[in-house]
PDB file of C-alpha atoms in Angstrom:
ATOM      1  CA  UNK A   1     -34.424   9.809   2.719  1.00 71.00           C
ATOM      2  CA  UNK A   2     -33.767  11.029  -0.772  1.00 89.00           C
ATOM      3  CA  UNK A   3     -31.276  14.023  -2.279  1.00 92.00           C
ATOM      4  CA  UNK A   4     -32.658  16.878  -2.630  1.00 93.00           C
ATOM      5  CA  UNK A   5     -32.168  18.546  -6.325  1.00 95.00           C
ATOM      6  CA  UNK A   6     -33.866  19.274  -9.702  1.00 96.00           C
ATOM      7  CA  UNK A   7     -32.695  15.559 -11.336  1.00 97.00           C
ATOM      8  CA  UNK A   8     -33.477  17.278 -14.668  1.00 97.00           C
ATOM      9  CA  UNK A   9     -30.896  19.832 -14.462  1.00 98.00           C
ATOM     10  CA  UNK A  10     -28.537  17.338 -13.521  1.00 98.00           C
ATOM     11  CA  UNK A  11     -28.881  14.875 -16.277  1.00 98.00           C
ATOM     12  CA  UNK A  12     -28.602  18.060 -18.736  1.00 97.00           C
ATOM     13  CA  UNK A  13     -25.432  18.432 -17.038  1.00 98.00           C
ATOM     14  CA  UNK A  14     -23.997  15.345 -17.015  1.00 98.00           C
ATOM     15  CA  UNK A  15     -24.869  14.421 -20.060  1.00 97.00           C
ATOM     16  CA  UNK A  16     -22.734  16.973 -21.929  1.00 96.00           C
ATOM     17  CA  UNK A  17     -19.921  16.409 -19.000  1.00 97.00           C
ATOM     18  CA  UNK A  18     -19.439  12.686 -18.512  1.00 97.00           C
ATOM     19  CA  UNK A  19     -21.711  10.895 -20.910  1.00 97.00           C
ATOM     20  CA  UNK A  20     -20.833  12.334 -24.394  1.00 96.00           C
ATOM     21  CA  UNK A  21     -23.921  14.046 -24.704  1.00 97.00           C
ATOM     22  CA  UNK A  22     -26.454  10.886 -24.772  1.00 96.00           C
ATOM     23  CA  UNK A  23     -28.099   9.157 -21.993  1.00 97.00           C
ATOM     24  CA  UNK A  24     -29.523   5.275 -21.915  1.00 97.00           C
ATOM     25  CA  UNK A  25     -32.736   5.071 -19.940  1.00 97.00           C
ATOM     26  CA  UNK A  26     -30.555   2.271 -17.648  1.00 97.00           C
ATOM     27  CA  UNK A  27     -28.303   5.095 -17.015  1.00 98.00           C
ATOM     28  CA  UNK A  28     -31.144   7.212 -15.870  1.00 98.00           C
ATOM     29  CA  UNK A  29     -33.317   4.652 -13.521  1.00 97.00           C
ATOM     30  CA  UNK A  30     -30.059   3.784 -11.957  1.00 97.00           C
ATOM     31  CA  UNK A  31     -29.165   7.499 -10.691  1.00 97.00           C
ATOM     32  CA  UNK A  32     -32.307   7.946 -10.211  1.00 97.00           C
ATOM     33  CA  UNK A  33     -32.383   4.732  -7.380  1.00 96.00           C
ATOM     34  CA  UNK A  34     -28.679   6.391  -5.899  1.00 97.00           C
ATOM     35  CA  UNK A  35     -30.317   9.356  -5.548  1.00 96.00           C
ATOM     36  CA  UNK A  36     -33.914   7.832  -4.239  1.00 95.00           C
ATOM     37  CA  UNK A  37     -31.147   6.078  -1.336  1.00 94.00           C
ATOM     38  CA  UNK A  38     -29.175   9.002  -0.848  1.00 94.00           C
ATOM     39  CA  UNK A  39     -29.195  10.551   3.107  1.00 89.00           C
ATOM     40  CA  UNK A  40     -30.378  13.886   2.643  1.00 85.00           C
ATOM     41  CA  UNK A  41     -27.815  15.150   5.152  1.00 88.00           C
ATOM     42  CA  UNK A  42     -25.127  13.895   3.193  1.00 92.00           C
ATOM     43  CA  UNK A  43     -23.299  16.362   1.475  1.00 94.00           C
ATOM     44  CA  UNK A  44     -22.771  17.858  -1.917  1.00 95.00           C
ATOM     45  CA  UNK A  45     -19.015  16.648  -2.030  1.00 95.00           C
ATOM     46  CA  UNK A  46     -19.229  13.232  -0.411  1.00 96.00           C
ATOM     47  CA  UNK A  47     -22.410  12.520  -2.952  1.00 97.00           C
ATOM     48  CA  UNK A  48     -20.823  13.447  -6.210  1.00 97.00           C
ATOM     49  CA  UNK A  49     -18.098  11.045  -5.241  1.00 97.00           C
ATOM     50  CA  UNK A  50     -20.499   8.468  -4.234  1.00 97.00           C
ATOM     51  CA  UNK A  51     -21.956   8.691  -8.102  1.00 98.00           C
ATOM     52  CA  UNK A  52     -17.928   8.903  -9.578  1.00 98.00           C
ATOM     53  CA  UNK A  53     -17.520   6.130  -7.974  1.00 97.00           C
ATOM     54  CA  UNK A  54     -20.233   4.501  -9.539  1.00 97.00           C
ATOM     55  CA  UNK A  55     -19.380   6.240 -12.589  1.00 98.00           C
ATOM     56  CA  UNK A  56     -16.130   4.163 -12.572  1.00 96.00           C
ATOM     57  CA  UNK A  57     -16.894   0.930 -11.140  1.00 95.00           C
ATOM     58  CA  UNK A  58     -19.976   0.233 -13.259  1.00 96.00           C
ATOM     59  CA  UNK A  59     -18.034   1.238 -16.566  1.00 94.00           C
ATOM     60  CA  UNK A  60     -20.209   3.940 -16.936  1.00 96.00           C
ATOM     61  CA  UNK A  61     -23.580   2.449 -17.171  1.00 97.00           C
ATOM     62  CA  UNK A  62     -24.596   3.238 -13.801  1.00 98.00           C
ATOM     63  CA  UNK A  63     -26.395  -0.342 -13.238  1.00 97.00           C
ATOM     64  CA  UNK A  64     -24.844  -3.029 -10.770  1.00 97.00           C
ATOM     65  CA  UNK A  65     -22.685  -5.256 -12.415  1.00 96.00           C
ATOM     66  CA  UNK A  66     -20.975  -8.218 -11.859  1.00 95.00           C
ATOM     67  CA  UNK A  67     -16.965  -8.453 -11.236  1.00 93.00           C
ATOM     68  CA  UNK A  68     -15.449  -9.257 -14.758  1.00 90.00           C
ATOM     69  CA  UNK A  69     -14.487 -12.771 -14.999  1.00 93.00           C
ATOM     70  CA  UNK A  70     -16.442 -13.357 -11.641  1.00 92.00           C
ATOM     71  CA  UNK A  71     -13.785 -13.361  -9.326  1.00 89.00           C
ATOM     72  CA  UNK A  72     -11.706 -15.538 -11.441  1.00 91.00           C
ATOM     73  CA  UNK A  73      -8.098 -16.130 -10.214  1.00 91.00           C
ATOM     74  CA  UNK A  74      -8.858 -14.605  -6.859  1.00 92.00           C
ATOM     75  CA  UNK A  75      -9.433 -16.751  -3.931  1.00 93.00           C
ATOM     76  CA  UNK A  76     -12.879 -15.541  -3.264  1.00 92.00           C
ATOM     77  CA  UNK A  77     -13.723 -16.641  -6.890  1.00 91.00           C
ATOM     78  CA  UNK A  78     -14.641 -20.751  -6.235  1.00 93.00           C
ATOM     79  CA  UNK A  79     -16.823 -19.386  -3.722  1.00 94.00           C
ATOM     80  CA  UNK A  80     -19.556 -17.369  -5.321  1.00 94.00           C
ATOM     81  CA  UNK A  81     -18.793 -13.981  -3.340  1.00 95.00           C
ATOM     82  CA  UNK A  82     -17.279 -12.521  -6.351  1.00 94.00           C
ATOM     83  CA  UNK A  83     -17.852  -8.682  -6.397  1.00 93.00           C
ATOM     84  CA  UNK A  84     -21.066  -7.768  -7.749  1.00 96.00           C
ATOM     85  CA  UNK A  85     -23.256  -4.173  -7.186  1.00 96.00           C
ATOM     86  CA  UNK A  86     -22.471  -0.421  -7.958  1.00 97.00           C
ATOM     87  CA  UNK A  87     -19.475  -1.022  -5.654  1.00 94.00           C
ATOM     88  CA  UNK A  88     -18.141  -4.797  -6.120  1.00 91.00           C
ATOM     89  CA  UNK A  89     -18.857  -6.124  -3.006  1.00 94.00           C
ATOM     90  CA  UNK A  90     -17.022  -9.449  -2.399  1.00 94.00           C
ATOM     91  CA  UNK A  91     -16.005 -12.251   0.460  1.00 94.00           C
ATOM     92  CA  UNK A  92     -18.682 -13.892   2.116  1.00 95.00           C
ATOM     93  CA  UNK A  93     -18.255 -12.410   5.179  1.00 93.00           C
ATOM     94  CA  UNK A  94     -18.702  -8.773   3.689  1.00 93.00           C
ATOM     95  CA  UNK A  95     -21.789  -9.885   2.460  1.00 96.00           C
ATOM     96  CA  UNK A  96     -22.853 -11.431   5.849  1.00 96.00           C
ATOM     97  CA  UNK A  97     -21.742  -8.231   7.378  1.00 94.00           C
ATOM     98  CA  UNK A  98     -24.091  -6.313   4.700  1.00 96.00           C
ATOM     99  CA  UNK A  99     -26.755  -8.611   5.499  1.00 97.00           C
ATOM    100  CA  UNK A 100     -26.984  -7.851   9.202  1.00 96.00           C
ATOM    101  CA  UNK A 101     -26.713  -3.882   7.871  1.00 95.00           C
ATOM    102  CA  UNK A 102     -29.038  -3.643   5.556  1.00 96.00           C
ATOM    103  CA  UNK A 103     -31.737  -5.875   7.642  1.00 96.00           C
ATOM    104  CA  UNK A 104     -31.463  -3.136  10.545  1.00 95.00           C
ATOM    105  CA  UNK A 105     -31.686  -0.404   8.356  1.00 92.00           C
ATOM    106  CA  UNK A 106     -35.025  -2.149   6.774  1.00 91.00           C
ATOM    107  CA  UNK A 107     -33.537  -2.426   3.570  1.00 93.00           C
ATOM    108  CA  UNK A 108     -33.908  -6.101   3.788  1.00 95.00           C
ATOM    109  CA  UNK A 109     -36.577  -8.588   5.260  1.00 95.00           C
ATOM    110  CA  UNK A 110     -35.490 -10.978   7.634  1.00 95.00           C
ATOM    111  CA  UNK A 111     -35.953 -13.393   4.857  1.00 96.00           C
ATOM    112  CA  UNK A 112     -33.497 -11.781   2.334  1.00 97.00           C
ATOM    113  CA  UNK A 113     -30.142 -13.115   2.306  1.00 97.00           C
ATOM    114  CA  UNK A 114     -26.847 -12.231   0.939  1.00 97.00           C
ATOM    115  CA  UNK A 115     -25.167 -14.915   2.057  1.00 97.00           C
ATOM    116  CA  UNK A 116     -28.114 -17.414   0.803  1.00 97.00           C
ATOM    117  CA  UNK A 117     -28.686 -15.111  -2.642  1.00 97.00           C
ATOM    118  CA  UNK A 118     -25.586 -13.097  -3.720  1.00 96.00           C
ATOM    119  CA  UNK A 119     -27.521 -11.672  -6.837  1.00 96.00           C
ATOM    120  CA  UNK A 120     -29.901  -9.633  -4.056  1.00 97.00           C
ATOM    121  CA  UNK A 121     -26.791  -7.461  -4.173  1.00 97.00           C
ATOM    122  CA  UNK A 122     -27.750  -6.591  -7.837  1.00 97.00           C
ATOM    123  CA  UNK A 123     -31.139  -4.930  -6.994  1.00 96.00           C
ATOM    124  CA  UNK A 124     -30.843  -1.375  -7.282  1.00 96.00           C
ATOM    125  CA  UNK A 125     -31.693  -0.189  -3.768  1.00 95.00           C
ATOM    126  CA  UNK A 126     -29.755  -2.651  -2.135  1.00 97.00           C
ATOM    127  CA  UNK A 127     -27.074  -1.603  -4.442  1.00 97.00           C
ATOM    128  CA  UNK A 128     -27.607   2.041  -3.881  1.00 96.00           C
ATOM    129  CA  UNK A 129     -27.544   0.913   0.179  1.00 96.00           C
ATOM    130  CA  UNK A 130     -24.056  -0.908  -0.038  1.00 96.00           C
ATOM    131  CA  UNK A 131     -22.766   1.989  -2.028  1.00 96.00           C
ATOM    132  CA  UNK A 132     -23.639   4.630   0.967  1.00 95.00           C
ATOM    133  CA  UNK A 133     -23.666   2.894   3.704  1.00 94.00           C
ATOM    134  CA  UNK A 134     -19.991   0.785   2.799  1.00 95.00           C
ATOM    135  CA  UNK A 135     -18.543   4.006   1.945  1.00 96.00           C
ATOM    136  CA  UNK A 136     -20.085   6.317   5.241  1.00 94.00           C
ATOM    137  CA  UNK A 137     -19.409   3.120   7.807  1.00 94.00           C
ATOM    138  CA  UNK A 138     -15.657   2.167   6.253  1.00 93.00           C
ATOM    139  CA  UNK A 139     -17.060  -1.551   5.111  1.00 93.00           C
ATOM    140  CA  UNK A 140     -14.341  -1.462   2.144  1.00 92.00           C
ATOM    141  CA  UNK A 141     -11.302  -0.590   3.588  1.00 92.00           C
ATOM    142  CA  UNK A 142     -12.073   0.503   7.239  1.00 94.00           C
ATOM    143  CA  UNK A 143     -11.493   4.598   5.928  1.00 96.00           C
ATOM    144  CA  UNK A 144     -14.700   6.442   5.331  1.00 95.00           C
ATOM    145  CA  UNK A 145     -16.254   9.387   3.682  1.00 96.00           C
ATOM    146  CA  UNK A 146     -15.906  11.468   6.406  1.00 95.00           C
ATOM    147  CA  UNK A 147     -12.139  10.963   6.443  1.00 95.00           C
ATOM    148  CA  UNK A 148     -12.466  13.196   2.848  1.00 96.00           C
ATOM    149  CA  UNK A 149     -15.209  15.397   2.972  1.00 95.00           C
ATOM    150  CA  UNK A 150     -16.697  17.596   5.178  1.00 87.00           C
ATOM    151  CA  UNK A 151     -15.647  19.991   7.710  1.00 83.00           C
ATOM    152  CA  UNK A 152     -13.535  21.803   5.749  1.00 83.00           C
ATOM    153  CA  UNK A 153     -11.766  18.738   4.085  1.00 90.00           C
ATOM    154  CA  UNK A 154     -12.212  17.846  -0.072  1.00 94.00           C
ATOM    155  CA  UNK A 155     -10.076  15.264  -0.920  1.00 96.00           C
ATOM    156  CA  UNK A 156     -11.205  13.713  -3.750  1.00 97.00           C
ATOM    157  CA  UNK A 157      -7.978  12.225  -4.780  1.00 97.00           C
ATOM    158  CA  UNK A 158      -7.198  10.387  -1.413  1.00 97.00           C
ATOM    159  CA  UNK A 159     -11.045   9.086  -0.978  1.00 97.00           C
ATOM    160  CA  UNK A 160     -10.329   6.634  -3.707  1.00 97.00           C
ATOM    161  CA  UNK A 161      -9.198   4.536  -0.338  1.00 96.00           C
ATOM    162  CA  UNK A 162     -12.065   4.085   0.984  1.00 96.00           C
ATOM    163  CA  UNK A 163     -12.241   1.695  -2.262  1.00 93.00           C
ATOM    164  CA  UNK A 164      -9.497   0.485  -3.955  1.00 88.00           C
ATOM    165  CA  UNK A 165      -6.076   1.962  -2.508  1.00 87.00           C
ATOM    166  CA  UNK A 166      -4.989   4.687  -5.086  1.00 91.00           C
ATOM    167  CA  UNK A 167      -6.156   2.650  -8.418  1.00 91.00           C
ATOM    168  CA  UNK A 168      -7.070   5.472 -10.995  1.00 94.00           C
ATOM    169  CA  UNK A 169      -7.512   7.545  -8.030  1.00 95.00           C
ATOM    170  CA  UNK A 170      -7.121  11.007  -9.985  1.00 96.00           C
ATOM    171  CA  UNK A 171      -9.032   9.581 -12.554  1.00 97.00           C
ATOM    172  CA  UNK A 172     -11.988   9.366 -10.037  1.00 97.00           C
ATOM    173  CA  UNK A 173     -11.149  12.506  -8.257  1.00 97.00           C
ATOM    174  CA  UNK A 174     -11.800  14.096 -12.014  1.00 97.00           C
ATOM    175  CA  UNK A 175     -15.268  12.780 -12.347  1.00 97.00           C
ATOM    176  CA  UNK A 176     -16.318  13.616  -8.874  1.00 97.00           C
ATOM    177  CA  UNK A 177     -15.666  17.482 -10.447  1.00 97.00           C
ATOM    178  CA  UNK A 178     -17.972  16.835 -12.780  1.00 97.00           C
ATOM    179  CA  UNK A 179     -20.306  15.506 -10.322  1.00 97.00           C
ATOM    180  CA  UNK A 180     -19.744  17.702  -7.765  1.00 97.00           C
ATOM    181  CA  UNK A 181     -20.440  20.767 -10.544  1.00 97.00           C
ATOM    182  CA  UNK A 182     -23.462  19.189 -12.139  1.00 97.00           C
ATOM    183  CA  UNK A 183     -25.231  19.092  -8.763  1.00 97.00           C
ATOM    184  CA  UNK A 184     -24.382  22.157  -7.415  1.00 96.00           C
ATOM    185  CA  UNK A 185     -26.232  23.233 -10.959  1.00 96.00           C
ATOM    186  CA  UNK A 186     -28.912  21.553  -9.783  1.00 97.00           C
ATOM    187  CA  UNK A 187     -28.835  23.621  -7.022  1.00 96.00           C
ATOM    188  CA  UNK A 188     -28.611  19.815  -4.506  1.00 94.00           C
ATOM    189  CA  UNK A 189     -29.345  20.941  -0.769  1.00 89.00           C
ATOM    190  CA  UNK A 190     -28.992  19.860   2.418  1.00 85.00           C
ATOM    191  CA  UNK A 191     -32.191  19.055   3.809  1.00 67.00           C
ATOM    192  CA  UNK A 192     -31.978  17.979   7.414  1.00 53.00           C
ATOM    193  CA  UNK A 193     -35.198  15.317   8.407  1.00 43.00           C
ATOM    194  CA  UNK A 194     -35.973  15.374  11.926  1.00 43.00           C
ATOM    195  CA  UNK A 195     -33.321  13.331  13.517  1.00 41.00           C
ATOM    196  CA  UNK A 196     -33.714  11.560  17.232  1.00 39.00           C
ATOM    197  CA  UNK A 197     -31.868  14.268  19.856  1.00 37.00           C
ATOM    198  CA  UNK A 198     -29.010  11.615  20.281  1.00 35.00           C
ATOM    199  CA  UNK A 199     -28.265  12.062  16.437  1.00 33.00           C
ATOM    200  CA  UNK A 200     -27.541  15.538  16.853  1.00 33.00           C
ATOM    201  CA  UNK A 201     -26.012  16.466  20.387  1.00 36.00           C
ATOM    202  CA  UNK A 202     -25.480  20.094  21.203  1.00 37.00           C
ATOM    203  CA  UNK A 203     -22.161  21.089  20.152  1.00 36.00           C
ATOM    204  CA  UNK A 204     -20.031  23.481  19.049  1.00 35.00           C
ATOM    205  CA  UNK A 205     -19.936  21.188  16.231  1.00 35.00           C
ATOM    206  CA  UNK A 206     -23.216  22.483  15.060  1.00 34.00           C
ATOM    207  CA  UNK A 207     -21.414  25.393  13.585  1.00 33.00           C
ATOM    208  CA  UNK A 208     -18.960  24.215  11.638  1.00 35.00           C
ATOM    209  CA  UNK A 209     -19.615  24.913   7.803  1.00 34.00           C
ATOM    210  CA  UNK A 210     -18.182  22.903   5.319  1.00 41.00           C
ATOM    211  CA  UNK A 211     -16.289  24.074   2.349  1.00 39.00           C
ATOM    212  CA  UNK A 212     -17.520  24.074  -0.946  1.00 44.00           C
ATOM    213  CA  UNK A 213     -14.866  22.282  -3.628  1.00 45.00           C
ATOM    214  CA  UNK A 214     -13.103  23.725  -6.322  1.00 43.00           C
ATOM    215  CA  UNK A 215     -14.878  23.909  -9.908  1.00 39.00           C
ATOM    216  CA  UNK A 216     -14.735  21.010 -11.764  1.00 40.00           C
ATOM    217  CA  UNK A 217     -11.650  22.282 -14.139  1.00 35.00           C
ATOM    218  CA  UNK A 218      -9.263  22.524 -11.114  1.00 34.00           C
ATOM    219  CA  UNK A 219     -10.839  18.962  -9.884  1.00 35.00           C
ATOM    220  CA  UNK A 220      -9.794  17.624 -13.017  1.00 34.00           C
ATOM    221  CA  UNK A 221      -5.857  18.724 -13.291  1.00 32.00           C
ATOM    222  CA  UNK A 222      -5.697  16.869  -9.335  1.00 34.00           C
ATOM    223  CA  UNK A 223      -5.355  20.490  -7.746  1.00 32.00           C
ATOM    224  CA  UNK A 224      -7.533  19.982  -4.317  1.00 34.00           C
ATOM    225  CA  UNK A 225      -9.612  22.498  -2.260  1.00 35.00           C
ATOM    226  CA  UNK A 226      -7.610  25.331  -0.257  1.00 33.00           C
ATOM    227  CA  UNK A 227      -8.614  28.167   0.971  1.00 34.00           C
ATOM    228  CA  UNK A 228     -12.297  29.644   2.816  1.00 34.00           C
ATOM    229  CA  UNK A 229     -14.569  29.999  -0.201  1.00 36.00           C
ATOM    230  CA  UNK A 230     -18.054  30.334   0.747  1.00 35.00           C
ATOM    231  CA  UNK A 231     -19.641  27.707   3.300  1.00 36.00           C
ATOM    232  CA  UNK A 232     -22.983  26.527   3.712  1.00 38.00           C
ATOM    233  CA  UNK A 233     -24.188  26.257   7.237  1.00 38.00           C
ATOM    234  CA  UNK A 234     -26.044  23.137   6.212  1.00 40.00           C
ATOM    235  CA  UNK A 235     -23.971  21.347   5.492  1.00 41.00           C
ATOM    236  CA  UNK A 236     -22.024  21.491   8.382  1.00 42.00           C
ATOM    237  CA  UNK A 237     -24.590  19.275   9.960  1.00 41.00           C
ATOM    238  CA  UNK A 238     -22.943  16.871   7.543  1.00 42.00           C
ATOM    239  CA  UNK A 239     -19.826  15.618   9.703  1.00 43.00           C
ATOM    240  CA  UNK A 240     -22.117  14.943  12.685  1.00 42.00           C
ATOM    241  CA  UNK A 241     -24.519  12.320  10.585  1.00 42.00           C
ATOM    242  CA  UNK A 242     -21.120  10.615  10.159  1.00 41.00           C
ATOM    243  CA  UNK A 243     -20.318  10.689  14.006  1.00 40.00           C
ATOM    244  CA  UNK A 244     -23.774   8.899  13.757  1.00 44.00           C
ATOM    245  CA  UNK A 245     -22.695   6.370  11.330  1.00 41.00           C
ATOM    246  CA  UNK A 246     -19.708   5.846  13.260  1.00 39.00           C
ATOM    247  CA  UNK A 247     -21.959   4.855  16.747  1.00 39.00           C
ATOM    248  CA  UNK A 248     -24.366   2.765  14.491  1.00 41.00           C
TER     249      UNK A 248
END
């Protein structure tokens, strides 16, 4: 499981978009362990929200971090399950929940512990884990990635939900363009694995193609994606690892 795309073109890309030209070594290691986590049937659109999203919550250095003030004010603050990660996990019973996850998905031993060590949450691939997984399975908020992208929907603006309700939602929806444009520069694909049968049922599904989202310029002014530009068969195959997700 990894995305597939020249990482070199994309930090040239990104660098001049989002990251006024320079890049930190931090900046790098920690795309590079999003992208090491990445499904490789996710698609273009859902994954260059999953890194604006990071882009945001992290304050830009791309690293997990710990909630400002650690939870301070908040009733989940006393307790020690302040948010912490590329997307501020928080409650002890989310981290239970991601516990259980994470162990099944061998991302975890049975000896690692949310619950009993909160900072696990800071290591990079169970960071980059929470990040895709929360967002694909609706751990946040109960709405998912698939409820924005794929199948012919790009709605960058509304996925902010899956988060944080509308908070700086176009804001977001802005840097996903420049995500979203920097990968498709370097040329990110959709490279199915070979799935179990039950993964992939035969359906009609299995022909839907997913449309590609507006340039990064019309991201950016909040305009979303209308129209039948041209679709990319792979990534039709997209929605149904969701419908997976969903069953898991």
């Amino acid at each position: 499981m990894a995305a597939s795309l020249n990482r070199a073109a994309f930090y040239a890309a990104v660098r001049a978009s989002l990251f006024g030209g320079r890049l930190k070594a931090s900046q790098v290691a920690g795309m590079d362990a999003i992208f090491d986590a990445a499904p490789s049937l996710l698609g273009t659109t859902s994954l260059g929200y999953a890194l604006a999203t990071t882009f945001h919550e992290t304050a830009r250095t791309m690293q997990p971090i710990e909630e400002y003030g650690r939870g301070k004010g908040r009733a989940y603050g006393p307790t020690g399950f302040w948010g912490r990660g590329f997307v501020q996990l928080t409650w002890e019973t989310n981290y239970a929940k991601a516990t259980t996850r994470l162990r099944q998905l061998g991302y975890l031993r049975a000896d690692e512990d949310l619950v009993k060590t909160p900072k696990l949450a800071m290591r990079l691939d169970v960071a980059a884990a929470i990040l895709f997984y929360g967002m694909a399975e609706g751990w946040f908020t109960g709405k998912k990635l698939a409820d924005y992208f794929g199948g012919g929907r790009y709605e960058p603006v509304g996925a902010r939900r899956i988060i944080n309700g509308t908070d700086k939602d176009d804001l977001i929806a802005g840097q996903c363009g420049s995500m979203v444009d920097a990968l498709r520069a370097a040329g990110h694909s959709v490279i199915p694995t070979a799935p179990p049968m039950s993964v992939f049922p035969a359906s009609s599904e299995a022909t839907k193609r997913d449309t590609p989202a507006p340039t990064g310029g019309l991201l950016r002014s909040g305009v979303q994606a209308t129209g039948g530009a041209a679709r990319s068969g792979l990534a039709g195959l997209y929605d149904l690892i969701h419908t997976a997700f969903r069953k898991a």
